[in-house]
JSON list of C-alpha atoms in Angstrom, two decimals:
[
{"chain": "C", "resi": 10, "resn": "MET", "atom": "CA", "xyz": [23.05, -2.26, -1.86]},
{"chain": "C", "resi": 11, "resn": "THR", "atom": "CA", "xyz": [23.73, 1.37, -2.14]},
{"chain": "C", "resi": 12, "resn": "GLU", "atom": "CA", "xyz": [22.76, 4.17, -0.24]},
{"chain": "C", "resi": 13, "resn": "ALA", "atom": "CA", "xyz": [24.22, 5.97, -2.78]},
{"chain": "C", "resi": 14, "resn": "GLN", "atom": "CA", "xyz": [21.73, 9.04, -4.00]},
{"chain": "C", "resi": 15, "resn": "PRO", "atom": "CA", "xyz": [20.38, 9.14, -6.78]},
{"chain": "C", "resi": 16, "resn": "ALA", "atom": "CA", "xyz": [21.62, 10.84, -10.05]},
{"chain": "C", "resi": 17, "resn": "GLY", "atom": "CA", "xyz": [18.28, 11.49, -11.68]},
{"chain": "C", "resi": 18, "resn": "GLY", "atom": "CA", "xyz": [15.06, 10.63, -10.87]},
{"chain": "C", "resi": 19, "resn": "PRO", "atom": "CA", "xyz": [14.28, 9.07, -6.89]},
{"chain": "C", "resi": 20, "resn": "VAL", "atom": "CA", "xyz": [14.23, 5.72, -5.93]},
{"chain": "C", "resi": 21, "resn": "LEU", "atom": "CA", "xyz": [11.91, 3.36, -4.41]},
{"chain": "C", "resi": 22, "resn": "TRP", "atom": "CA", "xyz": [12.83, 1.17, -2.35]},
{"chain": "C", "resi": 23, "resn": "THR", "atom": "CA", "xyz": [10.66, -1.58, -1.36]},
{"chain": "C", "resi": 24, "resn": "SER", "atom": "CA", "xyz": [10.37, -5.40, -1.61]},
{"chain": "C", "resi": 25, "resn": "THR", "atom": "CA", "xyz": [8.18, -8.39, -3.24]},
{"chain": "C", "resi": 26, "resn": "PHE", "atom": "CA", "xyz": [4.46, -8.25, -2.77]},
{"chain": "C", "resi": 27, "resn": "THR", "atom": "CA", "xyz": [4.21, -6.38, 0.17]},
{"chain": "C", "resi": 28, "resn": "SER", "atom": "CA", "xyz": [2.66, -2.67, 1.30]},
{"chain": "C", "resi": 29, "resn": "GLY", "atom": "CA", "xyz": [5.64, -1.82, -0.51]},
{"chain": "C", "resi": 30, "resn": "THR", "atom": "CA", "xyz": [3.57, -3.51, -3.96]},
{"chain": "C", "resi": 31, "resn": "LEU", "atom": "CA", "xyz": [0.97, -0.10, -3.53]},
{"chain": "C", "resi": 32, "resn": "ALA", "atom": "CA", "xyz": [4.31, 2.34, -4.28]},
{"chain": "C", "resi": 33, "resn": "HIS", "atom": "CA", "xyz": [5.44, 0.46, -6.98]},
{"chain": "C", "resi": 34, "resn": "GLN", "atom": "CA", "xyz": [1.70, 0.58, -8.65]},
{"chain": "C", "resi": 35, "resn": "VAL", "atom": "CA", "xyz": [1.78, 3.99, -7.49]},
{"chain": "C", "resi": 36, "resn": "ALA", "atom": "CA", "xyz": [4.88, 4.63, -9.15]},
{"chain": "C", "resi": 37, "resn": "ALA", "atom": "CA", "xyz": [3.91, 3.15, -12.29]},
{"chain": "C", "resi": 38, "resn": "VAL", "atom": "CA", "xyz": [0.93, 4.91, -12.99]},
{"chain": "C", "resi": 39, "resn": "SER", "atom": "CA", "xyz": [2.11, 8.71, -12.50]},
{"chain": "C", "resi": 40, "resn": "GLY", "atom": "CA", "xyz": [3.97, 7.90, -15.10]},
{"chain": "C", "resi": 41, "resn": "LEU", "atom": "CA", "xyz": [7.02, 9.26, -13.99]},
{"chain": "C", "resi": 42, "resn": "PRO", "atom": "CA", "xyz": [10.73, 7.75, -14.37]},
{"chain": "C", "resi": 43, "resn": "PHE", "atom": "CA", "xyz": [11.85, 6.73, -11.04]},
{"chain": "C", "resi": 44, "resn": "GLU", "atom": "CA", "xyz": [14.61, 3.55, -10.50]},
{"chain": "C", "resi": 45, "resn": "LEU", "atom": "CA", "xyz": [13.58, 0.78, -8.79]},
{"chain": "C", "resi": 46, "resn": "ARG", "atom": "CA", "xyz": [14.82, -1.25, -5.72]},
{"chain": "C", "resi": 47, "resn": "PHE", "atom": "CA", "xyz": [13.92, -4.95, -3.95]},
{"chain": "C", "resi": 48, "resn": "ILE", "atom": "CA", "xyz": [15.11, -5.61, -0.94]},
{"chain": "C", "resi": 49, "resn": "SER", "atom": "CA", "xyz": [14.24, -8.88, 1.14]},
{"chain": "C", "resi": 50, "resn": "LEU", "atom": "CA", "xyz": [12.98, -8.58, 3.93]},
{"chain": "C", "resi": 51, "resn": "ARG", "atom": "CA", "xyz": [13.15, -12.10, 4.63]},
{"chain": "C", "resi": 52, "resn": "ALA", "atom": "CA", "xyz": [17.39, -12.05, 4.34]},
{"chain": "C", "resi": 53, "resn": "GLY", "atom": "CA", "xyz": [16.44, -9.60, 7.02]},
{"chain": "C", "resi": 54, "resn": "ASP", "atom": "CA", "xyz": [18.05, -6.77, 4.46]},
{"chain": "C", "resi": 55, "resn": "HIS", "atom": "CA", "xyz": [15.68, -4.04, 5.91]},
{"chain": "C", "resi": 56, "resn": "LYS", "atom": "CA", "xyz": [17.75, -4.20, 9.33]},
{"chain": "C", "resi": 57, "resn": "LYS", "atom": "CA", "xyz": [21.49, -3.98, 7.76]},
{"chain": "C", "resi": 58, "resn": "PRO", "atom": "CA", "xyz": [23.06, -0.78, 8.37]},
{"chain": "C", "resi": 59, "resn": "GLY", "atom": "CA", "xyz": [23.32, -0.04, 4.40]},
{"chain": "C", "resi": 60, "resn": "TYR", "atom": "CA", "xyz": [19.20, 0.40, 4.68]},
{"chain": "C", "resi": 61, "resn": "LEU", "atom": "CA", "xyz": [19.41, 1.54, 8.17]},
{"chain": "C", "resi": 62, "resn": "ALA", "atom": "CA", "xyz": [20.98, 4.64, 7.05]},
{"chain": "C", "resi": 63, "resn": "LEU", "atom": "CA", "xyz": [18.75, 5.61, 4.46]},
{"chain": "C", "resi": 64, "resn": "ASN", "atom": "CA", "xyz": [15.43, 4.45, 6.60]},
{"chain": "C", "resi": 65, "resn": "PRO", "atom": "CA", "xyz": [15.52, 4.05, 10.06]},
{"chain": "C", "resi": 66, "resn": "LYS", "atom": "CA", "xyz": [12.83, 2.51, 10.90]},
{"chain": "C", "resi": 67, "resn": "GLY", "atom": "CA", "xyz": [13.71, -0.41, 8.63]},
{"chain": "C", "resi": 68, "resn": "GLU", "atom": "CA", "xyz": [10.32, -0.40, 6.52]},
{"chain": "C", "resi": 69, "resn": "VAL", "atom": "CA", "xyz": [9.78, -0.11, 3.01]},
{"chain": "C", "resi": 70, "resn": "PRO", "atom": "CA", "xyz": [8.81, 1.35, 1.11]},
{"chain": "C", "resi": 71, "resn": "ALA", "atom": "CA", "xyz": [10.95, 4.67, 1.04]},
{"chain": "C", "resi": 72, "resn": "LEU", "atom": "CA", "xyz": [11.25, 7.13, -1.59]},
{"chain": "C", "resi": 73, "resn": "GLN", "atom": "CA", "xyz": [14.77, 8.76, -1.95]},
{"chain": "C", "resi": 74, "resn": "LEU", "atom": "CA", "xyz": [14.31, 11.33, -3.85]},
{"chain": "C", "resi": 75, "resn": "PRO", "atom": "CA", "xyz": [17.17, 12.77, -6.02]},
{"chain": "C", "resi": 76, "resn": "ASP", "atom": "CA", "xyz": [18.59, 15.84, -3.12]},
{"chain": "C", "resi": 77, "resn": "GLY", "atom": "CA", "xyz": [18.76, 13.06, -1.10]},
{"chain": "C", "resi": 78, "resn": "THR", "atom": "CA", "xyz": [14.87, 13.56, 1.31]},
{"chain": "C", "resi": 79, "resn": "VAL", "atom": "CA", "xyz": [14.10, 10.42, 2.15]},
{"chain": "C", "resi": 80, "resn": "VAL", "atom": "CA", "xyz": [9.88, 9.92, 2.59]},
{"chain": "C", "resi": 81, "resn": "THR", "atom": "CA", "xyz": [8.63, 7.04, 3.95]},
{"chain": "C", "resi": 82, "resn": "GLU", "atom": "CA", "xyz": [4.81, 5.87, 4.79]},
{"chain": "C", "resi": 83, "resn": "LEU", "atom": "CA", "xyz": [2.36, 4.89, 2.73]},
{"chain": "C", "resi": 84, "resn": "PRO", "atom": "CA", "xyz": [1.00, 8.22, 2.21]},
{"chain": "C", "resi": 85, "resn": "ALA", "atom": "CA", "xyz": [3.50, 10.83, 1.69]},
{"chain": "C", "resi": 86, "resn": "ILE", "atom": "CA", "xyz": [4.70, 8.51, -1.16]},
{"chain": "C", "resi": 87, "resn": "ILE", "atom": "CA", "xyz": [1.84, 8.76, -2.59]},
{"chain": "C", "resi": 88, "resn": "GLN", "atom": "CA", "xyz": [0.76, 11.89, -2.51]},
{"chain": "C", "resi": 89, "resn": "TRP", "atom": "CA", "xyz": [4.43, 12.86, -3.30]},
{"chain": "C", "resi": 90, "resn": "PHE", "atom": "CA", "xyz": [3.96, 10.84, -6.58]},
{"chain": "C", "resi": 91, "resn": "ALA", "atom": "CA", "xyz": [0.26, 12.44, -7.00]},
{"chain": "C", "resi": 92, "resn": "GLU", "atom": "CA", "xyz": [1.72, 16.31, -6.41]},
{"chain": "C", "resi": 93, "resn": "ALA", "atom": "CA", "xyz": [4.34, 15.48, -8.69]},
{"chain": "C", "resi": 94, "resn": "ALA", "atom": "CA", "xyz": [2.65, 14.03, -11.60]},
{"chain": "C", "resi": 95, "resn": "PRO", "atom": "CA", "xyz": [-0.75, 16.13, -11.35]},
{"chain": "C", "resi": 96, "resn": "GLY", "atom": "CA", "xyz": [-2.05, 14.78, -15.06]},
{"chain": "C", "resi": 97, "resn": "SER", "atom": "CA", "xyz": [-2.18, 10.99, -13.72]},
{"chain": "C", "resi": 98, "resn": "GLY", "atom": "CA", "xyz": [-5.54, 10.86, -12.04]},
{"chain": "C", "resi": 99, "resn": "LEU", "atom": "CA", "xyz": [-3.59, 9.91, -8.56]},
{"chain": "C", "resi": 100, "resn": "LEU", "atom": "CA", "xyz": [-5.27, 12.03, -6.95]},
{"chain": "C", "resi": 101, "resn": "PRO", "atom": "CA", "xyz": [-8.60, 14.70, -8.23]},
{"chain": "C", "resi": 102, "resn": "GLN", "atom": "CA", "xyz": [-7.80, 18.52, -9.26]},
{"chain": "C", "resi": 103, "resn": "GLN", "atom": "CA", "xyz": [-10.68, 19.86, -7.60]},
{"chain": "C", "resi": 104, "resn": "PRO", "atom": "CA", "xyz": [-10.12, 20.41, -4.23]},
{"chain": "C", "resi": 105, "resn": "ALA", "atom": "CA", "xyz": [-13.47, 18.73, -2.16]},
{"chain": "C", "resi": 106, "resn": "LEU", "atom": "CA", "xyz": [-12.93, 15.76, -4.08]},
{"chain": "C", "resi": 107, "resn": "ARG", "atom": "CA", "xyz": [-8.89, 15.82, -3.52]},
{"chain": "C", "resi": 108, "resn": "ILE", "atom": "CA", "xyz": [-9.36, 15.98, 0.73]},
{"chain": "C", "resi": 109, "resn": "LYS", "atom": "CA", "xyz": [-11.72, 13.26, 0.28]},
{"chain": "C", "resi": 110, "resn": "ALA", "atom": "CA", "xyz": [-9.13, 11.44, -1.64]},
{"chain": "C", "resi": 111, "resn": "LEU", "atom": "CA", "xyz": [-6.32, 12.00, 0.75]},
{"chain": "C", "resi": 112, "resn": "GLU", "atom": "CA", "xyz": [-9.45, 11.32, 3.37]},
{"chain": "C", "resi": 113, "resn": "TRP", "atom": "CA", "xyz": [-9.94, 7.28, 1.75]},
{"chain": "C", "resi": 114, "resn": "ILE", "atom": "CA", "xyz": [-5.78, 7.20, 1.68]},
{"chain": "C", "resi": 115, "resn": "ALA", "atom": "CA", "xyz": [-4.93, 7.88, 5.43]},
{"chain": "C", "resi": 116, "resn": "TRP", "atom": "CA", "xyz": [-8.50, 5.31, 6.14]},
{"chain": "C", "resi": 117, "resn": "CYS", "atom": "CA", "xyz": [-7.15, 2.72, 4.19]},
{"chain": "C", "resi": 118, "resn": "HIS", "atom": "CA", "xyz": [-3.72, 3.90, 6.24]},
{"chain": "C", "resi": 119, "resn": "TRP", "atom": "CA", "xyz": [-4.88, 3.37, 9.02]},
{"chain": "C", "resi": 120, "resn": "CYS", "atom": "CA", "xyz": [-6.43, 0.64, 8.39]},
{"chain": "C", "resi": 121, "resn": "MET", "atom": "CA", "xyz": [-3.63, -1.83, 7.09]},
{"chain": "C", "resi": 122, "resn": "GLY", "atom": "CA", "xyz": [-2.30, -1.15, 10.35]},
{"chain": "C", "resi": 123, "resn": "ARG", "atom": "CA", "xyz": [-4.81, -1.13, 12.85]},
{"chain": "C", "resi": 124, "resn": "HIS", "atom": "CA", "xyz": [-6.19, -4.24, 11.50]},
{"chain": "C", "resi": 125, "resn": "PHE", "atom": "CA", "xyz": [-4.55, -6.09, 8.79]},
{"chain": "C", "resi": 126, "resn": "ASN", "atom": "CA", "xyz": [-1.33, -6.25, 10.41]},
{"chain": "C", "resi": 127, "resn": "PRO", "atom": "CA", "xyz": [-2.30, -8.00, 14.03]},
{"chain": "C", "resi": 128, "resn": "ALA", "atom": "CA", "xyz": [-3.84, -10.35, 11.30]},
{"chain": "C", "resi": 129, "resn": "PHE", "atom": "CA", "xyz": [-0.94, -11.67, 9.67]},
{"chain": "C", "resi": 130, "resn": "ALA", "atom": "CA", "xyz": [1.54, -11.05, 12.68]},
{"chain": "C", "resi": 131, "resn": "PRO", "atom": "CA", "xyz": [-0.56, -11.78, 15.87]},
{"chain": "C", "resi": 132, "resn": "LEU", "atom": "CA", "xyz": [2.30, -13.42, 17.60]},
{"chain": "C", "resi": 133, "resn": "ARG", "atom": "CA", "xyz": [3.89, -9.83, 17.01]},
{"chain": "C", "resi": 134, "resn": "PHE", "atom": "CA", "xyz": [1.05, -7.97, 19.14]},
{"chain": "C", "resi": 135, "resn": "ALA", "atom": "CA", "xyz": [0.71, -11.05, 22.20]},
{"chain": "C", "resi": 136, "resn": "GLY", "atom": "CA", "xyz": [3.93, -11.34, 23.39]},
{"chain": "C", "resi": 137, "resn": "ASP", "atom": "CA", "xyz": [4.65, -14.42, 21.84]},
{"chain": "C", "resi": 138, "resn": "ASP", "atom": "CA", "xyz": [1.28, -16.35, 23.86]},
{"chain": "C", "resi": 139, "resn": "GLU", "atom": "CA", "xyz": [-0.11, -18.80, 21.73]},
{"chain": "C", "resi": 140, "resn": "GLN", "atom": "CA", "xyz": [-3.69, -18.37, 22.96]},
{"chain": "C", "resi": 141, "resn": "ALA", "atom": "CA", "xyz": [-3.58, -14.27, 23.04]},
{"chain": "C", "resi": 142, "resn": "ALA", "atom": "CA", "xyz": [-1.93, -14.84, 19.27]},
{"chain": "C", "resi": 143, "resn": "THR", "atom": "CA", "xyz": [-5.15, -16.77, 18.18]},
{"chain": "C", "resi": 144, "resn": "ALA", "atom": "CA", "xyz": [-8.51, -14.16, 20.16]},
{"chain": "C", "resi": 145, "resn": "VAL", "atom": "CA", "xyz": [-5.73, -11.56, 18.23]},
{"chain": "C", "resi": 146, "resn": "ARG", "atom": "CA", "xyz": [-6.09, -12.91, 15.13]},
{"chain": "C", "resi": 147, "resn": "THR", "atom": "CA", "xyz": [-9.20, -13.39, 15.48]},
{"chain": "C", "resi": 148, "resn": "ALA", "atom": "CA", "xyz": [-10.21, -10.13, 16.54]},
{"chain": "C", "resi": 149, "resn": "ALA", "atom": "CA", "xyz": [-8.75, -8.32, 13.16]},
{"chain": "C", "resi": 150, "resn": "LEU", "atom": "CA", "xyz": [-10.30, -10.66, 10.96]},
{"chain": "C", "resi": 151, "resn": "LYS", "atom": "CA", "xyz": [-13.30, -9.26, 12.30]},
{"chain": "C", "resi": 152, "resn": "ARG", "atom": "CA", "xyz": [-12.18, -5.84, 11.53]},
{"chain": "C", "resi": 153, "resn": "VAL", "atom": "CA", "xyz": [-10.93, -6.27, 8.53]},
{"chain": "C", "resi": 154, "resn": "ARG", "atom": "CA", "xyz": [-14.14, -7.19, 7.14]},
{"chain": "C", "resi": 155, "resn": "ALA", "atom": "CA", "xyz": [-16.15, -4.46, 9.10]},
{"chain": "C", "resi": 156, "resn": "ALA", "atom": "CA", "xyz": [-13.36, -1.99, 7.12]},
{"chain": "C", "resi": 157, "resn": "LEU", "atom": "CA", "xyz": [-14.28, -3.89, 3.99]},
{"chain": "C", "resi": 158, "resn": "ASP", "atom": "CA", "xyz": [-18.13, -4.13, 4.41]},
{"chain": "C", "resi": 159, "resn": "LEU", "atom": "CA", "xyz": [-17.63, -0.56, 4.91]},
{"chain": "C", "resi": 160, "resn": "ALA", "atom": "CA", "xyz": [-15.78, 0.52, 1.63]},
{"chain": "C", "resi": 161, "resn": "GLU", "atom": "CA", "xyz": [-18.33, -1.82, -0.04]},
{"chain": "C", "resi": 162, "resn": "ALA", "atom": "CA", "xyz": [-21.53, -0.20, 0.72]},
{"chain": "C", "resi": 163, "resn": "THR", "atom": "CA", "xyz": [-18.70, 2.70, -0.27]},
{"chain": "C", "resi": 164, "resn": "LEU", "atom": "CA", "xyz": [-18.13, 1.89, -3.40]},
{"chain": "C", "resi": 165, "resn": "ALA", "atom": "CA", "xyz": [-21.63, 0.90, -4.27]},
{"chain": "C", "resi": 166, "resn": "ALA", "atom": "CA", "xyz": [-23.17, 4.57, -3.28]},
{"chain": "C", "resi": 167, "resn": "LYS", "atom": "CA", "xyz": [-20.35, 5.96, -6.13]},
{"chain": "C", "resi": 168, "resn": "GLY", "atom": "CA", "xyz": [-20.62, 4.04, -8.26]},
{"chain": "C", "resi": 169, "resn": "GLY", "atom": "CA", "xyz": [-18.27, 2.14, -8.21]},
{"chain": "C", "resi": 170, "resn": "THR", "atom": "CA", "xyz": [-14.59, 4.00, -7.10]},
{"chain": "C", "resi": 171, "resn": "LEU", "atom": "CA", "xyz": [-14.51, 5.21, -4.09]},
{"chain": "C", "resi": 172, "resn": "LEU", "atom": "CA", "xyz": [-15.14, 8.71, -5.23]},
{"chain": "C", "resi": 173, "resn": "GLY", "atom": "CA", "xyz": [-17.48, 8.27, -8.32]},
{"chain": "C", "resi": 174, "resn": "THR", "atom": "CA", "xyz": [-14.16, 9.36, -10.37]},
{"chain": "C", "resi": 175, "resn": "ALA", "atom": "CA", "xyz": [-14.46, 7.30, -14.66]},
{"chain": "C", "resi": 176, "resn": "GLN", "atom": "CA", "xyz": [-11.10, 5.59, -13.07]},
{"chain": "C", "resi": 177, "resn": "PRO", "atom": "CA", "xyz": [-9.53, 4.45, -10.30]},
{"chain": "C", "resi": 178, "resn": "GLY", "atom": "CA", "xyz": [-7.13, 6.94, -8.10]},
{"chain": "C", "resi": 179, "resn": "ALA", "atom": "CA", "xyz": [-4.86, 7.00, -5.87]},
{"chain": "C", "resi": 180, "resn": "ALA", "atom": "CA", "xyz": [-7.45, 5.99, -3.60]},
{"chain": "C", "resi": 181, "resn": "ASP", "atom": "CA", "xyz": [-9.08, 2.77, -5.43]},
{"chain": "C", "resi": 182, "resn": "ILE", "atom": "CA", "xyz": [-5.48, 2.00, -6.24]},
{"chain": "C", "resi": 183, "resn": "PHE", "atom": "CA", "xyz": [-5.03, 1.08, -2.24]},
{"chain": "C", "resi": 184, "resn": "LEU", "atom": "CA", "xyz": [-8.38, -0.35, -1.49]},
{"chain": "C", "resi": 185, "resn": "ALA", "atom": "CA", "xyz": [-7.77, -2.76, -4.27]},
{"chain": "C", "resi": 186, "resn": "SER", "atom": "CA", "xyz": [-4.31, -3.66, -2.27]},
{"chain": "C", "resi": 187, "resn": "LEU", "atom": "CA", "xyz": [-6.37, -4.11, 0.95]},
{"chain": "C", "resi": 188, "resn": "GLY", "atom": "CA", "xyz": [-8.29, -6.13, -1.30]},
{"chain": "C", "resi": 189, "resn": "GLY", "atom": "CA", "xyz": [-5.78, -8.68, -2.03]},
{"chain": "C", "resi": 190, "resn": "PHE", "atom": "CA", "xyz": [-4.67, -8.47, 1.66]},
{"chain": "C", "resi": 191, "resn": "ALA", "atom": "CA", "xyz": [-7.61, -9.87, 2.54]},
{"chain": "C", "resi": 192, "resn": "GLY", "atom": "CA", "xyz": [-7.46, -13.12, 0.17]},
{"chain": "C", "resi": 193, "resn": "PHE", "atom": "CA", "xyz": [-3.92, -13.65, 1.40]},
{"chain": "C", "resi": 194, "resn": "LEU", "atom": "CA", "xyz": [-5.66, -14.04, 4.75]},
{"chain": "C", "resi": 195, "resn": "LYS", "atom": "CA", "xyz": [-8.22, -16.97, 3.43]},
{"chain": "C", "resi": 196, "resn": "LEU", "atom": "CA", "xyz": [-10.47, -14.23, 4.39]},
{"chain": "C", "resi": 197, "resn": "ASP", "atom": "CA", "xyz": [-13.53, -14.75, 1.90]},
{"chain": "C", "resi": 198, "resn": "ILE", "atom": "CA", "xyz": [-14.24, -11.97, 0.10]},
{"chain": "C", "resi": 199, "resn": "SER", "atom": "CA", "xyz": [-16.71, -13.47, -2.45]},
{"chain": "C", "resi": 200, "resn": "ASP", "atom": "CA", "xyz": [-19.98, -11.56, -1.31]},
{"chain": "C", "resi": 201, "resn": "LEU", "atom": "CA", "xyz": [-18.41, -7.66, -1.88]},
{"chain": "C", "resi": 202, "resn": "PRO", "atom": "CA", "xyz": [-18.38, -7.71, -6.01]},
{"chain": "C", "resi": 203, "resn": "GLY", "atom": "CA", "xyz": [-17.71, -3.71, -5.54]},
{"chain": "C", "resi": 204, "resn": "ILE", "atom": "CA", "xyz": [-14.20, -4.65, -4.03]},
{"chain": "C", "resi": 205, "resn": "GLY", "atom": "CA", "xyz": [-13.21, -7.98, -6.13]},
{"chain": "C", "resi": 206, "resn": "ALA", "atom": "CA", "xyz": [-14.63, -5.29, -9.39]},
{"chain": "C", "resi": 207, "resn": "LEU", "atom": "CA", "xyz": [-12.12, -2.96, -8.58]},
{"chain": "C", "resi": 208, "resn": "MET", "atom": "CA", "xyz": [-9.14, -4.74, -8.07]},
{"chain": "C", "resi": 209, "resn": "ARG", "atom": "CA", "xyz": [-10.06, -6.20, -11.80]},
{"chain": "C", "resi": 210, "resn": "ARG", "atom": "CA", "xyz": [-9.77, -2.71, -12.66]},
{"chain": "C", "resi": 211, "resn": "VAL", "atom": "CA", "xyz": [-7.18, -1.72, -10.88]},
{"chain": "C", "resi": 212, "resn": "ALA", "atom": "CA", "xyz": [-5.45, -5.06, -12.00]},
{"chain": "C", "resi": 213, "resn": "ALA", "atom": "CA", "xyz": [-6.19, -4.51, -15.62]},
{"chain": "C", "resi": 214, "resn": "MET", "atom": "CA", "xyz": [-4.37, -0.88, -15.69]},
{"chain": "C", "resi": 215, "resn": "PRO", "atom": "CA", "xyz": [-1.02, -1.17, -17.55]},
{"chain": "C", "resi": 216, "resn": "ALA", "atom": "CA", "xyz": [1.35, 0.71, -15.41]},
{"chain": "C", "resi": 217, "resn": "VAL", "atom": "CA", "xyz": [-0.04, -1.47, -12.37]},
{"chain": "C", "resi": 218, "resn": "ALA", "atom": "CA", "xyz": [-0.28, -4.92, -14.47]},
{"chain": "C", "resi": 219, "resn": "ALA", "atom": "CA", "xyz": [3.87, -3.84, -15.73]},
{"chain": "C", "resi": 220, "resn": "ALA", "atom": "CA", "xyz": [4.16, -3.24, -11.60]},
{"chain": "C", "resi": 221, "resn": "LEU", "atom": "CA", "xyz": [3.03, -6.67, -10.56]},
{"chain": "C", "resi": 222, "resn": "ALA", "atom": "CA", "xyz": [4.79, -7.98, -13.99]},
{"chain": "C", "resi": 223, "resn": "ARG", "atom": "CA", "xyz": [8.33, -6.44, -12.32]},
{"chain": "C", "resi": 224, "resn": "GLU", "atom": "CA", "xyz": [7.45, -8.10, -8.81]},
{"chain": "C", "resi": 225, "resn": "LYS", "atom": "CA", "xyz": [6.92, -11.73, -10.36]},
{"chain": "C", "resi": 226, "resn": "ALA", "atom": "CA", "xyz": [9.96, -11.10, -12.07]},
{"chain": "C", "resi": 227, "resn": "GLN", "atom": "CA", "xyz": [11.97, -10.81, -8.71]},
{"chain": "C", "resi": 228, "resn": "GLY", "atom": "CA", "xyz": [10.44, -13.64, -7.13]}
]
């Protein structure tokens, strides 16, 4: 791993099948050239000096721009790709729809940190107390389900996407990722047909399918 500045397009630092997968999908949908560099969270690459010099937060994803600027946090990375590729459909051009898309992206990101993360790693939120961790996970799963119920109602009202657009945009890709995370949590969402349909639509997008194939090949 190197922290050298990219020579051409941006470099996306990520890890397979993590929240960085969403950034990878968005980057692919943008159609922009970018370099992909995988690091291993299991091996602790995100805590090694080389990566910490790039991103002191020690997290993925991180987007390294050609001028050396490093952008972290999913909403900011998503917006960078959307702004750099305005014709990609990641964000609507109409101001009213655009701000609503950003609202949904912020909501998804908040849900991921506030609800999904405690469900995935309850011990971290319970001071390594096993009994407390069980309570944390139970409460978090209830909040995950409530959030997905809200999103499901919006999809039903809007006709299949969060903004009622014909094609899924960045907010929809984010929501589809949350649906995938629910599967990892063994949370049954089979009674949420709108989210299920959106997940299938997003997975069928050629750029998203290609991104997922790259991650599977990486292992």
